[in-house]
PDB file of C-alpha atoms in Angstrom:
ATOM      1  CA  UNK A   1      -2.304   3.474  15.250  1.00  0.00           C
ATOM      2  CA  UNK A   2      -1.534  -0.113  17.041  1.00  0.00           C
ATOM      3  CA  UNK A   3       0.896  -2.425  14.676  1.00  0.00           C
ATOM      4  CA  UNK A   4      -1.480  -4.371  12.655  1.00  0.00           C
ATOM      5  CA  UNK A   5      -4.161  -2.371  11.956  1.00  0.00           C
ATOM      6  CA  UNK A   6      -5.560  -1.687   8.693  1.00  0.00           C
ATOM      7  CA  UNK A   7      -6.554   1.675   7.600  1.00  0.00           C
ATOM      8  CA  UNK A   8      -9.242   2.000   4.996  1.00  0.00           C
ATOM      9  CA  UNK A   9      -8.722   4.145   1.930  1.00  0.00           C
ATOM     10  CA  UNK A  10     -10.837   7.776   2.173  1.00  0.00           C
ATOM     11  CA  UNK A  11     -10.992   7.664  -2.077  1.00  0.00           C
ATOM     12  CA  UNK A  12      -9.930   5.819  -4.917  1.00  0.00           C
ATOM     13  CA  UNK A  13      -6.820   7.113  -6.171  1.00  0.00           C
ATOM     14  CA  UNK A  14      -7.648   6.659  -9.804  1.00  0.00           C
ATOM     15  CA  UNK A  15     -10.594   8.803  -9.852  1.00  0.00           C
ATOM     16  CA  UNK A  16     -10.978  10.226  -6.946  1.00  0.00           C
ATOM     17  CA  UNK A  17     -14.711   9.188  -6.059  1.00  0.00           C
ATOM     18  CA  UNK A  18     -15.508   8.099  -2.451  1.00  0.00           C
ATOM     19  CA  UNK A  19     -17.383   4.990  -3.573  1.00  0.00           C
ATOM     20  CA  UNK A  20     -15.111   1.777  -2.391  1.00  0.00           C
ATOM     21  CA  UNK A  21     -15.732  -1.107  -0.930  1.00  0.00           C
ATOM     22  CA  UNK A  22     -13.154  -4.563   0.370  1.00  0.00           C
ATOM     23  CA  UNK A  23     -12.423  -6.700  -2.553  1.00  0.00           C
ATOM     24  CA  UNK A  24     -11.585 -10.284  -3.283  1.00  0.00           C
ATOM     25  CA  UNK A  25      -8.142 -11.100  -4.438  1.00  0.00           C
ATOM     26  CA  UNK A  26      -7.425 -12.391  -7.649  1.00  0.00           C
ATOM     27  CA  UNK A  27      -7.450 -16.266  -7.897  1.00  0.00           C
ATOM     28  CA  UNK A  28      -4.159 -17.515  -7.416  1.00  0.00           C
ATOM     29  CA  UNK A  29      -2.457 -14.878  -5.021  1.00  0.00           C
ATOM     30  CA  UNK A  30      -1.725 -17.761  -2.195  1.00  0.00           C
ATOM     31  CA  UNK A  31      -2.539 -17.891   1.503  1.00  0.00           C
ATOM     32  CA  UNK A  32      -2.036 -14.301   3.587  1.00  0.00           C
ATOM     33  CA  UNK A  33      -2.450 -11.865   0.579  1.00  0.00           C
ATOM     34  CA  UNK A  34      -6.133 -11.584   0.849  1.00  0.00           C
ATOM     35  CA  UNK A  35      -5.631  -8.113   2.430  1.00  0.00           C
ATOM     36  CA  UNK A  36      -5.629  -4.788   1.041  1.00  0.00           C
ATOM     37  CA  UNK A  37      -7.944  -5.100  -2.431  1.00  0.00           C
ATOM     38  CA  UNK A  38     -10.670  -2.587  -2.737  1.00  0.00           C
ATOM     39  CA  UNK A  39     -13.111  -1.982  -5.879  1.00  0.00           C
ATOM     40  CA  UNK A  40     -13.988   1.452  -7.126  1.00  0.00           C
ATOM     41  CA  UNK A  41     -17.582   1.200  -8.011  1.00  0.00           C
ATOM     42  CA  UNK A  42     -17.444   4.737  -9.805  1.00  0.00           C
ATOM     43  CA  UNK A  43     -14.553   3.677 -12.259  1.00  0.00           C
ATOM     44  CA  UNK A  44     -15.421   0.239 -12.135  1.00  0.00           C
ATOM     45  CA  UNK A  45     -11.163  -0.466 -11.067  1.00  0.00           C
ATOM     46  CA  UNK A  46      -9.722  -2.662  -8.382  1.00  0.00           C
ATOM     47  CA  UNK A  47      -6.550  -1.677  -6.518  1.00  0.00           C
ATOM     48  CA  UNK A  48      -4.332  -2.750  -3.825  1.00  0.00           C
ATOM     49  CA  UNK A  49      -2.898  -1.207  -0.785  1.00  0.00           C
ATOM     50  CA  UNK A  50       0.087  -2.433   0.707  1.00  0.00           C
ATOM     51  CA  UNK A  51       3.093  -1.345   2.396  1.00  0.00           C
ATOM     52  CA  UNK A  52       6.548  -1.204   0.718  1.00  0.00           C
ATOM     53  CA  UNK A  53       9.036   0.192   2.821  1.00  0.00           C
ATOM     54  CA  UNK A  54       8.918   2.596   6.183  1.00  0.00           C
ATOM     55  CA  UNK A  55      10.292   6.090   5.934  1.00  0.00           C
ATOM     56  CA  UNK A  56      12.548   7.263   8.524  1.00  0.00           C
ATOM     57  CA  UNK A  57      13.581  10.728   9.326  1.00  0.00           C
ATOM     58  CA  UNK A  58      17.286  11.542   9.768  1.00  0.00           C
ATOM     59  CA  UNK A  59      18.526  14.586  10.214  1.00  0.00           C
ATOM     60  CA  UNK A  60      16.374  16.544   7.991  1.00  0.00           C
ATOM     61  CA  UNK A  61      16.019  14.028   5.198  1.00  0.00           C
ATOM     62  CA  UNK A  62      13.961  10.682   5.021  1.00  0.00           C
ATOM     63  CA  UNK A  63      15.810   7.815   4.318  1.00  0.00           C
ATOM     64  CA  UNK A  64      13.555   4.698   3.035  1.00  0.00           C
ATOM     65  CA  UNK A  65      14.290   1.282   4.853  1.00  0.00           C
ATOM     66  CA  UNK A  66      13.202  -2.365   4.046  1.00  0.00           C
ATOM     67  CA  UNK A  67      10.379  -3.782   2.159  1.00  0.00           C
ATOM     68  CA  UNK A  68      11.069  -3.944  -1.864  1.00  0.00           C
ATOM     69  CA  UNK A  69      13.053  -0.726  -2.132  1.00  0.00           C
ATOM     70  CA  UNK A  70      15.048  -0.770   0.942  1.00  0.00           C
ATOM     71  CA  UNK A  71      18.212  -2.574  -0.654  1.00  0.00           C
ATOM     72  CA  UNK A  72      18.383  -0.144  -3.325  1.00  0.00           C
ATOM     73  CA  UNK A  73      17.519   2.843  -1.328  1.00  0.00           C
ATOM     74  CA  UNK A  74      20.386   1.550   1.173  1.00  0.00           C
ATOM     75  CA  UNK A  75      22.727   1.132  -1.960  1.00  0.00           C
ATOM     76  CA  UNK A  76      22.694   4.423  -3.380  1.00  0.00           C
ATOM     77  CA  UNK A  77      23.363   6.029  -0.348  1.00  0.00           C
ATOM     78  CA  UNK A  78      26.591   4.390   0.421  1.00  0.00           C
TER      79      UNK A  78
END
């Protein structure tokens, strides 16, 4: 997959049903976070998909680095 692309969810991960389309963000959210919302029209809930941190393999292990849990991740290991 070429950086930047999106990947759209198989299944909503609430309830499992394949029925999900794009959603609108909540009002409020500010410019550049209007990616990633989808509506389950099964279970009638909205979720987000977004990125957190990249796993990378190192010697066996994967050792989680950047986004909102790198700091701590990087932390505990020391």
């Amino acid at each position: 997959m070429a950086s930047g692309e999106r990947v759209v969810p198989f299944y909503c991960p609430y309830c499992g049903e394949e029925d999900i389309v794009p959603d609108t963000p909540p009002e409020g959210s500010g410019a550049g976070h209007g990616h990633g919302y989808w509506a389950c029209r099964s279970c009638l809930r909205g979720f987000r998909l977004s990125l957190t941190a990249l796993a990378v393999a190192s010697g066996g292990t994967a050792v989680i680095t950047g986004g909102a849990f790198g700091a701590a991740e990087e932390q505990a290991a020391r």
